[in-house]
PDB file of C-alpha atoms and ligand atoms in Angstrom:
ATOM      1  CA  MET D 340     118.337  92.091  88.306  1.00  0.00           C
ATOM      2  CA  LYS D 341     115.294  89.874  88.926  1.00  0.00           C
ATOM      3  CA  LYS D 342     111.889  91.270  87.914  1.00  0.00           C
ATOM      4  CA  ILE D 343     108.940  91.752  90.257  1.00  0.00           C
ATOM      5  CA  ALA D 344     105.544  90.495  89.116  1.00  0.00           C
ATOM      6  CA  ILE D 345     102.488  92.487  90.129  1.00  0.00           C
ATOM      7  CA  VAL D 346      99.273  90.507  89.775  1.00  0.00           C
ATOM      8  CA  MET D 347      95.845  91.920  90.607  1.00  0.00           C
ATOM      9  CA  GLY D 348      92.469  90.225  90.662  1.00  0.00           C
ATOM     10  CA  SER D 349      90.749  92.920  88.596  1.00  0.00           C
ATOM     11  CA  ASP D 350      91.672  96.106  86.786  1.00  0.00           C
ATOM     12  CA  SER D 351      89.477  97.821  89.394  1.00  0.00           C
ATOM     13  CA  ASP D 352      92.413  97.195  91.809  1.00  0.00           C
ATOM     14  CA  LEU D 353      94.709  99.389  89.699  1.00  0.00           C
ATOM     15  CA  PRO D 354      94.249 102.648  91.671  1.00  0.00           C
ATOM     16  CA  VAL D 355      95.581 100.829  94.772  1.00  0.00           C
ATOM     17  CA  VAL D 356      98.278  98.895  92.902  1.00  0.00           C
ATOM     18  CA  GLN D 357      99.590 102.076  91.246  1.00  0.00           C
ATOM     19  CA  LYS D 358     101.636 102.936  94.360  1.00  0.00           C
ATOM     20  CA  ALA D 359     103.532  99.649  94.036  1.00  0.00           C
ATOM     21  CA  ILE D 360     104.232 100.403  90.378  1.00  0.00           C
ATOM     22  CA  ASP D 361     105.405 103.942  91.228  1.00  0.00           C
ATOM     23  CA  THR D 362     107.665 102.649  93.997  1.00  0.00           C
ATOM     24  CA  LEU D 363     109.315 100.021  91.780  1.00  0.00           C
ATOM     25  CA  GLU D 364     109.750 102.700  89.086  1.00  0.00           C
ATOM     26  CA  SER D 365     111.416 105.077  91.538  1.00  0.00           C
ATOM     27  CA  PHE D 366     114.046 102.424  92.376  1.00  0.00           C
ATOM     28  CA  GLY D 367     114.551 101.388  88.746  1.00  0.00           C
ATOM     29  CA  VAL D 368     113.410  97.835  89.518  1.00  0.00           C
ATOM     30  CA  PRO D 369     112.029  95.957  86.475  1.00  0.00           C
ATOM     31  CA  TYR D 370     108.469  94.683  86.779  1.00  0.00           C
ATOM     32  CA  GLU D 371     105.461  93.326  84.916  1.00  0.00           C
ATOM     33  CA  VAL D 372     101.803  94.008  85.703  1.00  0.00           C
ATOM     34  CA  HIS D 373      99.007  91.467  85.053  1.00  0.00           C
ATOM     35  CA  VAL D 374      95.319  90.941  85.794  1.00  0.00           C
ATOM     36  CA  PHE D 375      94.773  87.312  86.843  1.00  0.00           C
ATOM     37  CA  SER D 376      91.914  86.251  89.050  1.00  0.00           C
ATOM     38  CA  ALA D 377      91.905  83.227  91.367  1.00  0.00           C
ATOM     39  CA  HIS D 378      88.301  82.508  90.432  1.00  0.00           C
ATOM     40  CA  ARG D 379      87.678  84.166  87.050  1.00  0.00           C
ATOM     41  CA  THR D 380      90.912  83.114  85.317  1.00  0.00           C
ATOM     42  CA  PRO D 381      92.407  80.451  87.611  1.00  0.00           C
ATOM     43  CA  LEU D 382      94.180  78.555  84.804  1.00  0.00           C
ATOM     44  CA  GLU D 383      95.952  81.663  83.518  1.00  0.00           C
ATOM     45  CA  ALA D 384      96.926  82.662  87.069  1.00  0.00           C
ATOM     46  CA  ALA D 385      98.435  79.229  87.691  1.00  0.00           C
ATOM     47  CA  GLU D 386     100.214  79.082  84.346  1.00  0.00           C
ATOM     48  CA  PHE D 387     101.845  82.483  84.875  1.00  0.00           C
ATOM     49  CA  THR D 388     102.865  81.629  88.425  1.00  0.00           C
ATOM     50  CA  LYS D 389     104.334  78.207  87.577  1.00  0.00           C
ATOM     51  CA  GLY D 390     106.603  79.846  84.985  1.00  0.00           C
ATOM     52  CA  ALA D 391     107.514  82.896  87.061  1.00  0.00           C
ATOM     53  CA  ARG D 392     110.881  81.695  88.416  1.00  0.00           C
ATOM     54  CA  LYS D 393     112.197  80.531  85.052  1.00  0.00           C
ATOM     55  CA  ASN D 394     110.896  83.749  83.473  1.00  0.00           C
ATOM     56  CA  GLY D 395     113.191  85.871  85.645  1.00  0.00           C
ATOM     57  CA  PHE D 396     110.968  86.972  88.507  1.00  0.00           C
ATOM     58  CA  GLY D 397     112.308  87.222  92.066  1.00  0.00           C
ATOM     59  CA  ALA D 398     109.041  87.849  93.911  1.00  0.00           C
ATOM     60  CA  ILE D 399     105.335  88.253  93.209  1.00  0.00           C
ATOM     61  CA  ILE D 400     102.989  90.910  94.552  1.00  0.00           C
ATOM     62  CA  ALA D 401      99.338  89.806  94.524  1.00  0.00           C
ATOM     63  CA  ALA D 402      96.553  92.329  95.134  1.00  0.00           C
ATOM     64  CA  ALA D 403      92.883  91.426  95.548  1.00  0.00           C
ATOM     65  CA  GLY D 404      89.754  92.554  97.330  1.00  0.00           C
ATOM     66  CA  MET D 405      86.687  90.873  98.836  1.00  0.00           C
ATOM     67  CA  ALA D 406      87.267  87.081  99.347  1.00  0.00           C
ATOM     68  CA  ALA D 407      90.884  87.756  98.442  1.00  0.00           C
ATOM     69  CA  HIS D 408      92.379  84.304  97.936  1.00  0.00           C
ATOM     70  CA  LEU D 409      94.524  85.384  94.963  1.00  0.00           C
ATOM     71  CA  ALA D 410      97.796  85.702  96.913  1.00  0.00           C
ATOM     72  CA  GLY D 411      97.301  82.251  98.466  1.00  0.00           C
ATOM     73  CA  ALA D 412      96.388  80.702  95.122  1.00  0.00           C
ATOM     74  CA  ILE D 413      99.513  82.252  93.596  1.00  0.00           C
ATOM     75  CA  ALA D 414     101.684  81.066  96.490  1.00  0.00           C
ATOM     76  CA  ALA D 415     100.342  77.521  95.983  1.00  0.00           C
ATOM     77  CA  ASN D 416     102.084  77.361  92.614  1.00  0.00           C
ATOM     78  CA  THR D 417     105.521  78.826  93.355  1.00  0.00           C
ATOM     79  CA  THR D 418     108.269  78.887  95.965  1.00  0.00           C
ATOM     80  CA  LEU D 419     109.060  82.508  95.075  1.00  0.00           C
ATOM     81  CA  PRO D 420     108.191  84.932  97.891  1.00  0.00           C
ATOM     82  CA  VAL D 421     104.608  86.203  97.546  1.00  0.00           C
ATOM     83  CA  VAL D 422     103.540  89.528  99.040  1.00  0.00           C
ATOM     84  CA  GLY D 423      99.785  89.999  99.397  1.00  0.00           C
ATOM     85  CA  ILE D 424      97.975  93.340  99.266  1.00  0.00           C
ATOM     86  CA  PRO D 425      94.451  93.160 100.700  1.00  0.00           C
ATOM     87  CA  VAL D 426      92.398  95.691  98.711  1.00  0.00           C
ATOM     88  CA  CYS D 427      89.658  97.673 100.432  1.00  0.00           C
ATOM     89  CA  GLY D 428      86.407  96.801  98.679  1.00  0.00           C
ATOM     90  CA  THR D 429      82.943  98.257  99.111  1.00  0.00           C
ATOM     91  CA  SER D 430      82.111  96.348 102.310  1.00  0.00           C
ATOM     92  CA  PHE D 431      83.892  95.747 105.632  1.00  0.00           C
ATOM     93  CA  LEU D 432      86.629  98.365 104.950  1.00  0.00           C
ATOM     94  CA  GLY D 433      88.962  95.679 103.581  1.00  0.00           C
ATOM     95  CA  LEU D 434      88.817  93.469 106.681  1.00  0.00           C
ATOM     96  CA  ASP D 435      87.388  90.664 104.524  1.00  0.00           C
ATOM     97  CA  ALA D 436      90.345  90.886 102.131  1.00  0.00           C
ATOM     98  CA  LEU D 437      92.853  91.264 104.968  1.00  0.00           C
ATOM     99  CA  LEU D 438      91.756  88.043 106.648  1.00  0.00           C
ATOM    100  CA  SER D 439      91.525  86.139 103.364  1.00  0.00           C
ATOM    101  CA  THR D 440      95.071  87.202 102.472  1.00  0.00           C
ATOM    102  CA  VAL D 441      96.836  86.939 105.819  1.00  0.00           C
ATOM    103  CA  GLN D 442      95.333  83.787 107.345  1.00  0.00           C
ATOM    104  CA  MET D 443      97.356  81.237 105.388  1.00  0.00           C
ATOM    105  CA  PRO D 444      97.780  77.757 106.837  1.00  0.00           C
ATOM    106  CA  SER D 445     101.326  76.552 107.592  1.00  0.00           C
ATOM    107  CA  GLY D 446     103.426  75.584 104.601  1.00  0.00           C
ATOM    108  CA  ILE D 447     102.298  78.180 102.042  1.00  0.00           C
ATOM    109  CA  PRO D 448     103.357  81.631 103.255  1.00  0.00           C
ATOM    110  CA  VAL D 449     101.992  84.972 102.054  1.00  0.00           C
ATOM    111  CA  ALA D 450     103.703  88.069 103.461  1.00  0.00           C
ATOM    112  CA  THR D 451     100.704  90.351 103.900  1.00  0.00           C
ATOM    113  CA  VAL D 452     100.972  94.142 104.058  1.00  0.00           C
ATOM    114  CA  ALA D 453      98.359  96.603 105.319  1.00  0.00           C
ATOM    115  CA  VAL D 454      95.000  97.057 103.599  1.00  0.00           C
ATOM    116  CA  ASN D 455      95.853  98.996 100.407  1.00  0.00           C
ATOM    117  CA  GLY D 456      99.536  98.910 101.483  1.00  0.00           C
ATOM    118  CA  ALA D 457     100.906  98.794  97.943  1.00  0.00           C
ATOM    119  CA  ALA D 458     103.964 100.983  98.537  1.00  0.00           C
ATOM    120  CA  ASN D 459     105.139  98.705 101.354  1.00  0.00           C
ATOM    121  CA  ALA D 460     104.541  95.629  99.186  1.00  0.00           C
ATOM    122  CA  ALA D 461     106.954  97.054  96.623  1.00  0.00           C
ATOM    123  CA  LEU D 462     109.456  98.132  99.289  1.00  0.00           C
ATOM    124  CA  LEU D 463     109.431  94.635 100.792  1.00  0.00           C
ATOM    125  CA  CYS D 464     110.200  93.133  97.369  1.00  0.00           C
ATOM    126  CA  ILE D 465     112.975  95.678  96.823  1.00  0.00           C
ATOM    127  CA  GLU D 466     114.443  94.722 100.209  1.00  0.00           C
ATOM    128  CA  MET D 467     114.454  91.079  99.073  1.00  0.00           C
ATOM    129  CA  LEU D 468     116.337  91.974  95.896  1.00  0.00           C
ATOM    130  CA  ALA D 469     118.693  94.193  97.928  1.00  0.00           C
ATOM    131  CA  ILE D 470     119.937  91.166  99.915  1.00  0.00           C
ATOM    132  CA  GLU D 471     122.199  90.449  96.932  1.00  0.00           C
ATOM    133  CA  ASP D 472     122.371  93.968  95.438  1.00  0.00           C
ATOM    134  CA  GLU D 473     124.459  96.598  97.229  1.00  0.00           C
ATOM    135  CA  ALA D 474     123.392  99.487  94.981  1.00  0.00           C
ATOM    136  CA  LEU D 475     119.751  98.742  95.730  1.00  0.00           C
ATOM    137  CA  ALA D 476     120.542  98.478  99.463  1.00  0.00           C
ATOM    138  CA  ARG D 477     122.173 101.924  99.303  1.00  0.00           C
ATOM    139  CA  ALA D 478     119.134 103.342  97.484  1.00  0.00           C
ATOM    140  CA  LEU D 479     116.897 101.986 100.264  1.00  0.00           C
ATOM    141  CA  GLU D 480     119.129 103.630 102.913  1.00  0.00           C
ATOM    142  CA  GLU D 481     118.955 106.928 101.009  1.00  0.00           C
ATOM    143  CA  LYS D 482     115.162 106.771 100.850  1.00  0.00           C
ATOM    144  CA  ARG D 483     114.973 106.129 104.591  1.00  0.00           C
ATOM    145  CA  ALA D 484     117.258 109.113 105.276  1.00  0.00           C
ATOM    146  CA  LYS D 485     115.137 111.324 103.002  1.00  0.00           C
ATOM    147  CA  ASP D 486     111.907 110.198 104.697  1.00  0.00           C
ATOM    148  CA  THR D 487     113.424 110.851 108.149  1.00  0.00           C
ATOM    149  CA  LYS D 488     114.466 114.364 107.100  1.00  0.00           C
ATOM    150  CA  ALA D 489     110.955 115.090 105.811  1.00  0.00           C
ATOM    151  CA  VAL D 490     109.370 114.003 109.120  1.00  0.00           C
ATOM    152  CA  LEU D 491     111.855 116.094 111.138  1.00  0.00           C
ATOM    153  CA  GLU D 492     110.960 119.123 108.990  1.00  0.00           C
ATOM    154  CA  LYS D 493     107.245 118.529 109.645  1.00  0.00           C
ATOM    155  CA  ASN D 494     107.975 118.223 113.375  1.00  0.00           C
ATOM    156  CA  LYS D 495     109.741 121.599 113.295  1.00  0.00           C
ATOM    157  CA  GLY D 496     106.669 123.184 111.692  1.00  0.00           C
ATOM    158  CA  VAL D 497     104.248 121.663 114.225  1.00  0.00           C
ATOM    159  CA  GLU D 498     106.479 122.551 117.197  1.00  0.00           C
ATOM    160  CA  ALA D 499     106.846 126.150 116.000  1.00  0.00           C
ATOM    161  CA  LEU D 500     103.066 126.460 115.643  1.00  0.00           C
ATOM    162  CA  TYR D 501     101.956 124.997 118.973  1.00  0.00           C
ATOM    163  CA  ASN D 502     104.788 125.086 121.529  1.00  0.00           C
ATOM    164  CA  LYS D 503     104.551 128.694 122.744  1.00  0.00           C
ATOM    165  CA  PHE D 504     104.662 128.226 126.464  1.00  0.00           C
TER     166      PHE D 504
HETATM  167  C1  LIG A 362      88.503  90.719  93.338  1.00  0.00           C
HETATM  168  O1  LIG A 362      87.221  91.209  93.383  1.00  0.00           O
HETATM  169  C2  LIG A 362      89.331  91.792  92.711  1.00  0.00           C
HETATM  170  O2  LIG A 362      90.649  91.707  93.194  1.00  0.00           O
HETATM  171  C3  LIG A 362      88.654  93.069  93.116  1.00  0.00           C
HETATM  172  O3  LIG A 362      89.274  93.674  94.245  1.00  0.00           O
HETATM  173  C4  LIG A 362      87.252  92.611  93.504  1.00  0.00           C
HETATM  174  C5  LIG A 362      86.186  93.230  92.635  1.00  0.00           C
HETATM  175  O4  LIG A 362      86.471  92.990  91.280  1.00  0.00           O
HETATM  176  P1  LIG A 362      85.599  93.670  90.120  1.00  0.00           P
HETATM  177  O5  LIG A 362      84.205  93.173  90.308  1.00  0.00           O
HETATM  178  O6  LIG A 362      85.738  95.164  90.317  1.00  0.00           O
HETATM  179  O7  LIG A 362      86.209  93.205  88.825  1.00  0.00           O
HETATM  180  O8  LIG A 362      88.596  89.540  92.588  1.00  0.00           O
END
């Protein structure tokens, strides 16, 4: 199976990125985690990204906050799919990072998830791997069924509490 690379701009992004790590773990998908910054360590970020396909990666998750150009800078150096996670920083509730990540010009795509949407970033990568992997596709179906059941249970609780008339 291809590996997923998780790259974050700073180790201060780790609390957000952890959900992506946990999600990949729960599906048994192999991954690596790195701190590479588009502006603090641009050479290392580019070197890692240029070698990613030949090093067995199938997609790259890039998480960054503030002027979050990391995902775009990563996407510039690979034709692997890149999923961007805008991280909520101390100002603007993550809107700054969201716009920096999502507003890519034509030709260099970044699939951007919600602000701090690390679990969905991992799920999107797993869905990409599942195109060619039936066991992974089944595991995704099972997770959906489990999530649906959990919501229906919650609905039962809420309905029992409030619907008396
Ligand atoms: C970005 O700047 C990082 O992705 C992080 O979200 C933000 C702040 O980084 P630190 O100053 O906490 O290292 O590059």
